[in-house]
Short mmCIF file of C-alpha atoms and ligand atoms in Angstrom, two decimals:
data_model
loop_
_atom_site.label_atom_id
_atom_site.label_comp_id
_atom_site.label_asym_id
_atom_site.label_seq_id
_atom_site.Cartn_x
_atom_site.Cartn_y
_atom_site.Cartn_z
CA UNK A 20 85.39 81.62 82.82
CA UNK A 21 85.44 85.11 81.81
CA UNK A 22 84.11 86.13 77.92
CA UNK A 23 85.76 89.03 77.47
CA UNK A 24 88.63 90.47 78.63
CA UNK A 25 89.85 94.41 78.86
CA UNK A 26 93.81 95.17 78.86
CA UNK A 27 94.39 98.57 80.74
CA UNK A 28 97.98 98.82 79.24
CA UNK A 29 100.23 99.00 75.74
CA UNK A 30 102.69 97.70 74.23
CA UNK A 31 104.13 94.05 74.93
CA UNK A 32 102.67 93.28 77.82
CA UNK A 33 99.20 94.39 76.06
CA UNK A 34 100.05 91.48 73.28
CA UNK A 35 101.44 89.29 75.77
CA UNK A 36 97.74 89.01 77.70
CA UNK A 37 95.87 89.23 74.59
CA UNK A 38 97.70 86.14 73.19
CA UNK A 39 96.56 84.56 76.36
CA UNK A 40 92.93 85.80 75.75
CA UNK A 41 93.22 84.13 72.48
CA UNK A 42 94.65 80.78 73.32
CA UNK A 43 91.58 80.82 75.76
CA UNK A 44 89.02 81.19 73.82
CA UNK A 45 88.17 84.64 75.46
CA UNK A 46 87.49 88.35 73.78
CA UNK A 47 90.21 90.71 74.10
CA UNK A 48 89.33 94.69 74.27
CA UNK A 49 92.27 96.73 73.90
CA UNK A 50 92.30 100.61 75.23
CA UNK A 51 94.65 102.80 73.89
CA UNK A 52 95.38 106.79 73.71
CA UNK A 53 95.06 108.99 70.47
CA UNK A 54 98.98 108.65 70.10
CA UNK A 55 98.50 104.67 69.97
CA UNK A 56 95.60 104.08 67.52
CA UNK A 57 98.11 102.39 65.01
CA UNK A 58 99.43 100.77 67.95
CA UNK A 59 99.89 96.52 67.87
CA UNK A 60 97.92 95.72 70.76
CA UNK A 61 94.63 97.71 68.87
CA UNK A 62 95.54 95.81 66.04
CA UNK A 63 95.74 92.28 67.63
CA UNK A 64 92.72 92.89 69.82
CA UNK A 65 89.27 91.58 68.99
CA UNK A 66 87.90 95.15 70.13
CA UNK A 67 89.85 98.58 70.81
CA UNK A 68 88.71 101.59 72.30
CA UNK A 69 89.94 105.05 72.10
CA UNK A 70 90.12 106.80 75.88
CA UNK A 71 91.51 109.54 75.46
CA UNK A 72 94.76 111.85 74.35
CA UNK A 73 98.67 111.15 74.54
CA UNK A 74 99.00 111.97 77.93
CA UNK A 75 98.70 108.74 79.78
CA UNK A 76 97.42 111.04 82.83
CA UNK A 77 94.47 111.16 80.85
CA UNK A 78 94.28 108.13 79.36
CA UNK A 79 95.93 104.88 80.78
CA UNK A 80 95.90 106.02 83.99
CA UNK A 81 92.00 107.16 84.04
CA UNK A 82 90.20 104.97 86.20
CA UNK A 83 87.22 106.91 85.04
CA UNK A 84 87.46 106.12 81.35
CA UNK A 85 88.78 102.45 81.58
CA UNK A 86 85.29 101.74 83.90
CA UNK A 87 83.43 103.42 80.76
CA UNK A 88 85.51 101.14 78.05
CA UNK A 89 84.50 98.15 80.23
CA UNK A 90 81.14 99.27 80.05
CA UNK A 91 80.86 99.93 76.75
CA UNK A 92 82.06 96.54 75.67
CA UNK A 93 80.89 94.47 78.60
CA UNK A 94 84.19 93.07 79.46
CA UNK A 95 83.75 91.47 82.47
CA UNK A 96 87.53 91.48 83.57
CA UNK A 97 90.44 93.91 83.41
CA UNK A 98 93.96 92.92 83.25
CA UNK A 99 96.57 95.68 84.28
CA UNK A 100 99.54 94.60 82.92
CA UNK A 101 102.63 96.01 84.76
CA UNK A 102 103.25 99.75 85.40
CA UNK A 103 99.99 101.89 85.04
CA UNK A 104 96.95 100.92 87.02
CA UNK A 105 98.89 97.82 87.88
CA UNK A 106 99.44 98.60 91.64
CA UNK A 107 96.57 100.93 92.35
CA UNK A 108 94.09 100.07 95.08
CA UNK A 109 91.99 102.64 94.15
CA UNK A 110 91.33 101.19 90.29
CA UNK A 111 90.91 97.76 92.30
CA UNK A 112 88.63 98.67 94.15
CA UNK A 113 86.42 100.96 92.28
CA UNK A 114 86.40 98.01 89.41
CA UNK A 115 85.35 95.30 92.27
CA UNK A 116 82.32 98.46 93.07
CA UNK A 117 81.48 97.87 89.69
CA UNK A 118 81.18 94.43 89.66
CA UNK A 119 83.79 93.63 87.07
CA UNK A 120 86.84 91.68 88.10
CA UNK A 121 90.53 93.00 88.92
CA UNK A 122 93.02 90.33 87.20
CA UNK A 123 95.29 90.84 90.31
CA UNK A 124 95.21 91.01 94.10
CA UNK A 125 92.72 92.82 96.24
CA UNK A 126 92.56 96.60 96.86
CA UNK A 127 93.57 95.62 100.58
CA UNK A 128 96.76 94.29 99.55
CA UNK A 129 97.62 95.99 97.13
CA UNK A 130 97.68 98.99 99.76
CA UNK A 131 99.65 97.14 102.09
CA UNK A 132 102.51 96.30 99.83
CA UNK A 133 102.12 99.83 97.85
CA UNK A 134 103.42 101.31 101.14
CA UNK A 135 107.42 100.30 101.88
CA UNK A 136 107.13 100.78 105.41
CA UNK A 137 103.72 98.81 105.85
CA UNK A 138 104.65 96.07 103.59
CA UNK A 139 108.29 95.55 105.68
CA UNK A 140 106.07 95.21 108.49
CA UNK A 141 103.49 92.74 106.90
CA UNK A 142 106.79 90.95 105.71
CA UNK A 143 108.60 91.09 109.15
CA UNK A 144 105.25 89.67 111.12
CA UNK A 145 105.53 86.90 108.97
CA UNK A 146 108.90 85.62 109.22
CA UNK A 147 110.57 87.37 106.22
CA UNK A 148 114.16 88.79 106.77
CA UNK A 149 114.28 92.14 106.36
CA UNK A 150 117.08 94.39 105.65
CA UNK A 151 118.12 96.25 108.95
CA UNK A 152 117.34 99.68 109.74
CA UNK A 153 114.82 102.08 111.08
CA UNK A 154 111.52 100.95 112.78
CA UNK A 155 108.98 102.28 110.51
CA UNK A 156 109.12 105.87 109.26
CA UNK A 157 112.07 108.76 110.11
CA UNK A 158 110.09 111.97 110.67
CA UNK A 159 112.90 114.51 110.91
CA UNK A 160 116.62 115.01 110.34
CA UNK A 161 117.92 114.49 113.99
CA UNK A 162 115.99 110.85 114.14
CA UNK A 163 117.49 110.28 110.95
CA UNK A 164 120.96 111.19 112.05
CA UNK A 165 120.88 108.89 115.24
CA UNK A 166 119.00 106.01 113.05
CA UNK A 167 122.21 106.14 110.76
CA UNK A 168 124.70 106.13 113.30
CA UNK A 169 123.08 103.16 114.94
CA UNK A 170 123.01 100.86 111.87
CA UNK A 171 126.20 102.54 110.49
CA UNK A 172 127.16 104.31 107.21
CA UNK A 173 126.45 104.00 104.09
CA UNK A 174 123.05 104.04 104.79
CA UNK A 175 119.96 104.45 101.93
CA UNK A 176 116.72 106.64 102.52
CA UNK A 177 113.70 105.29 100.72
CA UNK A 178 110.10 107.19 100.08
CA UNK A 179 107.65 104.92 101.37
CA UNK A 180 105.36 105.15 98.67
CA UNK A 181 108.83 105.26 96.17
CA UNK A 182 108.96 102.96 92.92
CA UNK A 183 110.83 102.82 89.66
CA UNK A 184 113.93 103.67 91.22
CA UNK A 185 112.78 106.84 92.44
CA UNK A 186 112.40 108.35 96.06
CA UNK A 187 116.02 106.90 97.22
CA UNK A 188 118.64 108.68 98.25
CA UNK A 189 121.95 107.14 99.89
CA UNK A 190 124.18 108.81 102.29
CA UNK A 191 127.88 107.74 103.57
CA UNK A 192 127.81 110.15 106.30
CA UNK A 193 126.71 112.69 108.54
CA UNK A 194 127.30 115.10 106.16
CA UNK A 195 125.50 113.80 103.40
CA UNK A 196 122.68 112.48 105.09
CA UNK A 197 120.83 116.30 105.72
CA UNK A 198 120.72 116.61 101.89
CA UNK A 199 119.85 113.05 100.80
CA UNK A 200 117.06 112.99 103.38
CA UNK A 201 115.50 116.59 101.91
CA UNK A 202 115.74 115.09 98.67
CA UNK A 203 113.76 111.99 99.15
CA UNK A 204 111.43 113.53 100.99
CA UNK A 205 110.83 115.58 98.15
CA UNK A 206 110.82 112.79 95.59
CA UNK A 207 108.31 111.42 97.47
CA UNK A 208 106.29 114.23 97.68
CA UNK A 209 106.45 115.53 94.23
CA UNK A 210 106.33 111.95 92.68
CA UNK A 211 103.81 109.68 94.91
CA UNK A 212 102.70 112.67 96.93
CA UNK A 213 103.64 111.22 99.72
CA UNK A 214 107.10 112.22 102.15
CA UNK A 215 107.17 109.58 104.58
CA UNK A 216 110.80 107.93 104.45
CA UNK A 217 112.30 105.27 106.14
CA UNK A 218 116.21 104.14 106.41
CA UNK A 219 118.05 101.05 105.72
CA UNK A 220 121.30 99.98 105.85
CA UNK A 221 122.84 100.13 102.46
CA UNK A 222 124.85 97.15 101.25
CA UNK A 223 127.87 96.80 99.49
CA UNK A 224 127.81 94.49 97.29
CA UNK A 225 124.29 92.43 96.64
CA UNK A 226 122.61 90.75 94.07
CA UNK A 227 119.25 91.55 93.23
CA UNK A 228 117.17 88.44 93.45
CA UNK A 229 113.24 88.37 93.67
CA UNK A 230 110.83 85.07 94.11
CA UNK A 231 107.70 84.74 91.96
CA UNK A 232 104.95 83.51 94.11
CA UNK A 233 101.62 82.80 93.03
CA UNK A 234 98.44 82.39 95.48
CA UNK A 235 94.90 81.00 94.84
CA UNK A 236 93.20 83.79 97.05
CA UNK A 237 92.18 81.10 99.62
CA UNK A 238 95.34 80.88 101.60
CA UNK A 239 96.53 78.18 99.25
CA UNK A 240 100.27 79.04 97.72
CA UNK A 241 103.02 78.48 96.00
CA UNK A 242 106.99 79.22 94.40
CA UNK A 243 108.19 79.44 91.46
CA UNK A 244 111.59 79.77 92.45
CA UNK A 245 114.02 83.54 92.01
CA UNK A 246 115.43 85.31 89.09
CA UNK A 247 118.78 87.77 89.64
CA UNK A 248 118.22 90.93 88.40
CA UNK A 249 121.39 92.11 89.82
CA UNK A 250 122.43 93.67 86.18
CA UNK A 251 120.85 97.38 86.85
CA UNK A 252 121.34 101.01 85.92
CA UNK A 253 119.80 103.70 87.91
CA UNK A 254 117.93 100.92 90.35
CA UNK A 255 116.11 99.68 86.63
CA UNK A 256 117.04 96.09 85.74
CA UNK A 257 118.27 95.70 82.04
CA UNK A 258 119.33 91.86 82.14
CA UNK A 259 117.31 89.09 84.20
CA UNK A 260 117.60 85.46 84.30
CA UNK A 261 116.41 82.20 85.70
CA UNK A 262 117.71 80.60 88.26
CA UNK A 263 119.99 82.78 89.73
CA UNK A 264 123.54 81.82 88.75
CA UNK A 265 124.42 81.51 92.83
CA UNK A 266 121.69 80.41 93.98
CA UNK A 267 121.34 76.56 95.28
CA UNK A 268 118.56 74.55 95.17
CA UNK A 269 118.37 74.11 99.12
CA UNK A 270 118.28 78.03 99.03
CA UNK A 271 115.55 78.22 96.83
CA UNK A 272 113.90 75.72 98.39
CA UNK A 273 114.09 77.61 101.48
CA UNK A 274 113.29 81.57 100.60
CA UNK A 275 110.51 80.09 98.17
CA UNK A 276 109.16 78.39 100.93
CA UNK A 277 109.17 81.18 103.05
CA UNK A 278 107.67 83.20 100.76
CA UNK A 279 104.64 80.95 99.51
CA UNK A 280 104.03 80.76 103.38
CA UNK A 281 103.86 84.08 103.61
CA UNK A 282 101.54 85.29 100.90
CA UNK A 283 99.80 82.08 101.78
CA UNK A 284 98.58 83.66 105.41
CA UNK A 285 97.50 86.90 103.67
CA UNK A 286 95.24 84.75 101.31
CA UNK A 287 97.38 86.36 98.23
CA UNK A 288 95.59 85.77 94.55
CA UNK A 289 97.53 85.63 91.68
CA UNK A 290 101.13 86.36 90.58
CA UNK A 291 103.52 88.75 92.77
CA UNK A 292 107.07 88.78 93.56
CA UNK A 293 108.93 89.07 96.95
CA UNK A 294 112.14 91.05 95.76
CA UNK A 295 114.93 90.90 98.40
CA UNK A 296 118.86 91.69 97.92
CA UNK A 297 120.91 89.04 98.70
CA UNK A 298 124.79 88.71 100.26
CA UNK A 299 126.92 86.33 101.68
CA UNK A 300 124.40 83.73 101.81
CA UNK A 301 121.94 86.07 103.32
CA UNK A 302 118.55 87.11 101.82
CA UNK A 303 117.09 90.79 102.84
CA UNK A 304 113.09 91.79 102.28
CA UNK A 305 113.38 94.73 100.28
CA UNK A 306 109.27 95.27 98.33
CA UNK A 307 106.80 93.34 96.96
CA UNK A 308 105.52 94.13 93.95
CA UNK A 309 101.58 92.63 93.78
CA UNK A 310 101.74 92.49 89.71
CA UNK A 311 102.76 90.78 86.64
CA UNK A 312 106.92 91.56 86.33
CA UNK A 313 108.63 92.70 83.25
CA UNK A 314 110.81 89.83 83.53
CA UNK A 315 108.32 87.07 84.60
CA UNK A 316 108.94 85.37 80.48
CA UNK A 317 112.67 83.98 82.32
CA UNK A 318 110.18 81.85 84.60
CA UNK A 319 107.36 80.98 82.36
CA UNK A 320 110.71 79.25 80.22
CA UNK A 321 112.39 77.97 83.36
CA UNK A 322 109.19 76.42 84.83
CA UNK A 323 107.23 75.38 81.43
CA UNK A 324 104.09 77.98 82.59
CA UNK A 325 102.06 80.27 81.81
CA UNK A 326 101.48 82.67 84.35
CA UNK A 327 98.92 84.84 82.44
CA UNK A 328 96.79 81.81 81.79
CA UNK A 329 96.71 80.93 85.52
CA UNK A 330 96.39 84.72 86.92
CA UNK A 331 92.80 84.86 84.76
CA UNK A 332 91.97 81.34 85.68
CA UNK A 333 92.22 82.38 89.44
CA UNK A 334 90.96 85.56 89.26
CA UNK A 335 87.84 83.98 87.24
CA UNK A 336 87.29 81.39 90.64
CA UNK A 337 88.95 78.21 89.30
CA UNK A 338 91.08 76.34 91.04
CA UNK A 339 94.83 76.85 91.13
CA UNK A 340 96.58 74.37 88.61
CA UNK A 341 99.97 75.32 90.19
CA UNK A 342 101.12 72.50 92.63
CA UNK A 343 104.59 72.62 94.46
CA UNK A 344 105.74 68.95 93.42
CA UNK A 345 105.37 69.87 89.97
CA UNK A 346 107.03 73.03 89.71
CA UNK A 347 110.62 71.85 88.45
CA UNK A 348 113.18 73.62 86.64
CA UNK A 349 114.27 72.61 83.52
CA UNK A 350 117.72 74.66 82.32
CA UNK A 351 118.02 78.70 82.35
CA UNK A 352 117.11 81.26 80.89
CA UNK A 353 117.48 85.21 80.46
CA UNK A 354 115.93 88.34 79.39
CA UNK A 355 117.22 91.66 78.02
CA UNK A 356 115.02 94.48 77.97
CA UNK A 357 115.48 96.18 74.68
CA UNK A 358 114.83 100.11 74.82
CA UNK A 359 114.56 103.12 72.24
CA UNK A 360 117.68 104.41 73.80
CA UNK A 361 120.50 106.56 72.48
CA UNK A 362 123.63 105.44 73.82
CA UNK A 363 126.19 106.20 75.72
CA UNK A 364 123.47 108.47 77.58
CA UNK A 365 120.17 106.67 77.45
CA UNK A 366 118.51 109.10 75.57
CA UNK A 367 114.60 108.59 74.83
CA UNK A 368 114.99 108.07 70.74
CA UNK A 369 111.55 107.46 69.78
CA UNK A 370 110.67 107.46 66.01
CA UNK A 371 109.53 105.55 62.83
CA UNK A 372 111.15 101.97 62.28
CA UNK A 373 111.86 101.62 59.01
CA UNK A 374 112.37 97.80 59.22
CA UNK A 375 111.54 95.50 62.36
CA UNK A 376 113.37 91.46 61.84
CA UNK A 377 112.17 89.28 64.80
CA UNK A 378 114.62 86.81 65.96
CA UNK A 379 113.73 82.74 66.35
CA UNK A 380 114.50 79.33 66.29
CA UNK A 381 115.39 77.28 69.42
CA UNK A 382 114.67 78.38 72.25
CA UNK A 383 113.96 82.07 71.63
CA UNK A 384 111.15 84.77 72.39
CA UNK A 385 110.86 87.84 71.41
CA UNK A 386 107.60 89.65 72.86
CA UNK A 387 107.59 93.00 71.49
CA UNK A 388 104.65 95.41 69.78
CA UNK A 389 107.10 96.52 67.15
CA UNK A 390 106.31 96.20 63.17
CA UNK A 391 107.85 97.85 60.38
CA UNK A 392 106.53 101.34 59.99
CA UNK A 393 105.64 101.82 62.89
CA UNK A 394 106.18 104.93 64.94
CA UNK A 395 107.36 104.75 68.61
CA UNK A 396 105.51 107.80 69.96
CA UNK A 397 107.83 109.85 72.46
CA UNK A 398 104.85 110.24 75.77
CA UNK A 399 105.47 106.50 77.33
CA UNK A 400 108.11 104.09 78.57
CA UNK A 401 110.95 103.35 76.18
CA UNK A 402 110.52 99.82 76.34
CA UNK A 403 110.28 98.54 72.82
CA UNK A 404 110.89 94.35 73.13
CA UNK A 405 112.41 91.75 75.62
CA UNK A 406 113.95 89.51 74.00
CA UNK A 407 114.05 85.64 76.04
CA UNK A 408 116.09 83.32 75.68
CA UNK A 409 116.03 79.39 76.92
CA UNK A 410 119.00 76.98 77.09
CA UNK A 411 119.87 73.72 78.81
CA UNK A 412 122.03 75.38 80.97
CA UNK A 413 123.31 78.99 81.71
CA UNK A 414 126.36 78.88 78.71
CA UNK A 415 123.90 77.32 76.06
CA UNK A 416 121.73 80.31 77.03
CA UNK A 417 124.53 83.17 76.60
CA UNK A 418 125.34 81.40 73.30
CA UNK A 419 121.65 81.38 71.95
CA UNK A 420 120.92 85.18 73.58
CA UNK A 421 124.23 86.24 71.38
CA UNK A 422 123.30 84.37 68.05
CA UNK A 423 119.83 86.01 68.45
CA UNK A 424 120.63 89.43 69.04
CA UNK A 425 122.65 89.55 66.23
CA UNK A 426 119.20 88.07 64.21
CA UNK A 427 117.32 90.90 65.22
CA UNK A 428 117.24 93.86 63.01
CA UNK A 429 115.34 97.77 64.44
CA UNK A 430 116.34 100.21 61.86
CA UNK A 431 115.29 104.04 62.18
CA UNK A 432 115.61 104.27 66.05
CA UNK A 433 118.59 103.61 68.19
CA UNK A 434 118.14 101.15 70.60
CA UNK A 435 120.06 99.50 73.32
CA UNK A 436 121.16 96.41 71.45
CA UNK A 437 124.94 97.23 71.05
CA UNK A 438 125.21 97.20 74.67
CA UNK A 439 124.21 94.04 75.05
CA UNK A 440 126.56 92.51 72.28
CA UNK A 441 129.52 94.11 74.65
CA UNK A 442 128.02 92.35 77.93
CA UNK A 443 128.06 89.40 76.71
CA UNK A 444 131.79 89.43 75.63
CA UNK A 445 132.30 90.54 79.54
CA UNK A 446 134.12 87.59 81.78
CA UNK A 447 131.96 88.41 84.65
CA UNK A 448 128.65 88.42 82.95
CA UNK A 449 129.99 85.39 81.17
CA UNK A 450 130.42 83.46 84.79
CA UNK A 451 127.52 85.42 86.13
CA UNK A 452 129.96 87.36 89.18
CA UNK A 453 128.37 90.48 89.69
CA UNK A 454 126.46 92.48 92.29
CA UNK A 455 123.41 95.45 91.71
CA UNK A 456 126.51 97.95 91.49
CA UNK A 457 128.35 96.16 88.89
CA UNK A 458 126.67 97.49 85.48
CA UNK A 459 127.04 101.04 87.06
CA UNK A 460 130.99 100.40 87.07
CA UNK A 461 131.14 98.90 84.02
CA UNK A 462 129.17 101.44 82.07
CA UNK A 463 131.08 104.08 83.70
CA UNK A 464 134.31 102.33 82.10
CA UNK A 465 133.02 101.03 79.05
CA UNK A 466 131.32 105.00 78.23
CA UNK A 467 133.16 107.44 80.17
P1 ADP B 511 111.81 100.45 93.70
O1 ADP B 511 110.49 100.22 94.32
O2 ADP B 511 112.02 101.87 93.31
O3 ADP B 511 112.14 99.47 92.60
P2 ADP B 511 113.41 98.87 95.58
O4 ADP B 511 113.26 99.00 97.03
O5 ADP B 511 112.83 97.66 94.92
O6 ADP B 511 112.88 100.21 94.87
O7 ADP B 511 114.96 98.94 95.21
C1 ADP B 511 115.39 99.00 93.86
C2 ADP B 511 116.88 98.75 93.75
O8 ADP B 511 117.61 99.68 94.58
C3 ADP B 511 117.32 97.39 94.27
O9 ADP B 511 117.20 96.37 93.30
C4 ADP B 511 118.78 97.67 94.61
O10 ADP B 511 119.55 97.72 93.43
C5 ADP B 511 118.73 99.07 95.18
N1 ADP B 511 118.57 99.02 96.67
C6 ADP B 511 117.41 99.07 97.35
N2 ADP B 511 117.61 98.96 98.69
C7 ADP B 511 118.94 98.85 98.87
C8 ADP B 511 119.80 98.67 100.02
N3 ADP B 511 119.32 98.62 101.27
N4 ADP B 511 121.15 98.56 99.80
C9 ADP B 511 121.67 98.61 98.55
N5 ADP B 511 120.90 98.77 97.44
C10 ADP B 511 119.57 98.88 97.58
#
C-alpha cells in the first residue's frame, strides 16, 4: 500500500480523499494556490505545498508543478479528485513516466472516453445503447442539415471534446441548425480547442440517470447500481439521489450489468460512471466520465462503501473487495450541491463567512471545506458543500434532507440553500416526476 498520498485538487473533494488517507493509515500532501493557503484541505493535510498563484491555469492545472510537489514530498500516488487534472491523459501519463501512480484509469482510456465521438463508439462496440444520430463526426453545415432531417428535429449538436455543459447547442429546425452548429463548433474550439461535433437526436422529456461502475484493471468488474440526476440547470446537476425513483430493480440489474461488462472488456480500474438519459423504459449512452463524481456520497450511503478507499486500494495492486452478490441497497438517499450563488440569477458571491453551523444527526453528511472565517476566494468553482442525506426509503429521506437544511447555518455569502427549501415543498420533486427539463421550467416560474 501506498505511504503517502498527493491530492491534485481543493475544496471537499480534497477533504473527502484526505479523510480516506487518514482512516488508512497513509500521508496526505495537499497542493494548493496562493489564494488557498488558509484553505481546509492545507489545514487537514499532513503536508501542503504551495504551487503556484490564483489562477488555477497555473496552479491546479500544472502538470509541471504537481510532478515537482510529488517530488518534493515523495508521494508515491496522486489522487485527482473530480474536475481539474481529473480526466487528463496527458497528467496520467506523464505521472505513470515518472513512476508515481495515477489514482484513476489509464492515459489510454481516459483518451478514449475524453473524446464523445470515440467513447460512443467504444460504447456502441460493446453492446451499449446509444442515443441515435450521426455516425461519428459532422464536418460541415450541409452534412449536418441532411443528418438532422434523417433523425428528425429537435436535434442537439455536441463538441466532441465538450464537458460541463458546454459545447452543445440544440436546434428545432433547419433554420436554427446553421447557427447552433457555428456556435458549438466554436465552443469547442475556444473551450477544449477542439471543433469536431457530432449530432444526436434530442429528447423530450428524459431523466438523467448514470451507473457507477468500478473495475479492478484486470478485466474483473462490477455495479453499483444508477443515481437520477435529472434535477439540472444549464446541463449542471443541482439535486442527485440513489436509486432512481423509477427505476426497477430488474432494470438496474440489467443496465448495471451491461455496463460492468463493458468496462470489464476494456480492463477499466477504478471508479467511473456510464451516464445515459433515460425514457419510456429506454436507456441512451450519452458519456462516460473515467473519475470520481460529485455525487458519488448518494452511493457510498445507498451501498454502505467507500469508493475512495477501494479506488487507492486498486490503484495500489490489491485486489478488488467489491463483489456483485454483496452489493445491496439498503434505502435512498440524496444530495444537494450547495453553491456561493446569488439568487434568482446564480451569481458567483464569493466572500468571508462570518459563521459556518454543520448539520447532523441521523443519517446526514455534510462534506464541505467551509469554517467560520473563512474566505471563499472568487478564481474557482462555486461549490461550497453537498450536503447527503440517508433514509429508509425515499420520503424518510426528503424529511431528513428538509430538517437538515434548515440546521445548517452560512452567514456572509449567499448561497443556494433557499432554493432548495422551495423544491422540496414541490409535488413533483416530492413524488420524484420530473425529467432533465423540469428544474429549467420551474425556475423559470418560480423566478421570472
Ligand atoms: P457534458 O459532458 O457537458 O456533461 P453530457 O453529454 O453529459 O455533457 O450531457 C449533459 C446534459 O445535457 C445531460 O444530462 C442532459 O441534460 C443534456 N443532454 C445531453 N444529450 C442530450 C440529448 N440527446 N437530448 C436531450 N438532452 C441531452
Amino acid at each position: 500500500m501506498f505511504k503517502k498520498i498527493l491530492i491534485a485538487n481543493r475544496g471537499e473533494i480534497a477533504l473527502r480523499v484526505i479523510r480516506a488517507c487518514r482512516e488508512m493509515g497513509i500521508a496526505s500532501v495537499a497542493v494548493h494556490s496562493t489564494a488557498d493557503s488558509d484553505a481546509m484541505h492545507v489545514r487537514m493535510a499532513d503536508e501542503s505545498v504551495c504551487i503556484g498563484p490564483n489562477a488555477s491555469a497555473e496552479s491546479y492545472l500544472s502538470i509541471q508543478r504537481i510532478i515537482a510537489a510529488c517530488e518534493i514530498t515523495g508521494a508515491e500516488a496522486v489522487h485527482p479528485g473530480y474536475g481539474f487534472l481529473s480526466e487528463n491523459a496527458a497528467f496520467s501519463q506523464t505521472l505513470a513516466d515518472h513512476d508515481i501512480a495515477f489514482i484513476g484509469p489509464t492515459a489510454e482510456t481516459i483518451r478514449i472516453m475524453g473524446d464523445k465521438i470515440t467513447a460512443k463508439d467504444t460504447m456502441k462496440a460493446l453492446g451499449v445503447p446509444c442515443v441515435p444520430g450521426s455516425d461519428g463526426g459532422v464536418p460541415d453545415y450541409e452534412t449536418a442539415k441532411k443528418v438532422a432531417q434523417e433523425i428528425g428535429y429537435p436535434i442537439i449538436i455536441k463538441a466532441t471534446a465538450g464537458g460541463g455543459g458546454r459545447g452543445m447547442k440544440v436546434a428545432t429546425s433547419d433554420e436554427d441548425l446553421e447557427v447552433a452548429f457555428r456556435t458549438a463548433r466554436s465552443e469547442g474550439k475556444s473551450n477544449f480547442g477542439n471543433d469536431e461535433v457530432y449530432i444526436e437526436k434530442y429528447l423530450q422529456r428524459p431523466r438523467h440517470i448514470e451507473i457507477q461502475v468500478f473495475g479492478d484493471g484486470k478485466g474483473r468488474a462490477v455495479h453499483l447500481g444508477e443515481r437520477d440526476c435529472s434535477l439540472q440547470r444549464r446541463h449542471q446537476k443541482v439535486f442527485e439521489e440513489a436509486p432512481g425513483p423509477c427505476i426497477t430493480q430488474e432494470e438496474r440489474d440489467r443496465i448495471g450489468k451491461t455496463c460492468a461488462d463493458a468496462v470489464a472488456a476494456i480492463n477499466y480500474i477504478g471508479a467511473g460512471t456510464i451516464e445515459f438519459l433515460y425514457e419510456d423504459g429506454e436507456f441512451f449512452f450519452i458519456e462516460m466520465n473515467t473519475r470520481l463524481q460529485v455525487e458519488h456520497p448518494v452511493t457510498e450511503a445507498i451501498y454502505g462503501v467507500d469508493l475512495v478507499r477501494e479506488q487507492i486500494r486498486v490503484a495500489a495492486g490489491e485486489e478488488m473487495e467489491f463483489r456483485q452478490e454483496d452489493l445491496k441497497i439498503n434505502g435512498a438517499a440524496i444530495e444537494v450541491r450547495i453553491n456561493a450563488e446569488r439568487l434568482p440569477n446564480f451569481a458567483p458571491c464569493p466572500g468571508k463567512i462570518t459563521q459556518y453551523h454543520a448539520p447532523g444527526g441521523l443519517g446526514v453528511r455534510m462534506d464541505s471545506a467551509l469554517y467560520d472565517g473563512y474566505s471563499i476566494p472568487p478564481y474557482y468553482d462555486s461549490l461550497i458543500g453537498k450536503l447527503i442525506v440517508h433514509g429508509r426509503n425515499r420520503p424518510e429521506a426528503l424529511a431528513r434532507l428538509k430538517r437538515a437544511l434548515g440546521e445548517l447555518i452560512v452567514d456572509g455569502v449567499d448561497t443556494t440553500v433557499p432554493l432548495f427549501d422551495q423544491l422540496l415543498n414541490d409535488p413533483d420533486v416530492q413524488s420524484g416526476d420530473y425529467s432533465i427539463h423540469w428544474l429549467e421550467k420551474w425556475l423559470k416560474k418560480t423566478y421570472g
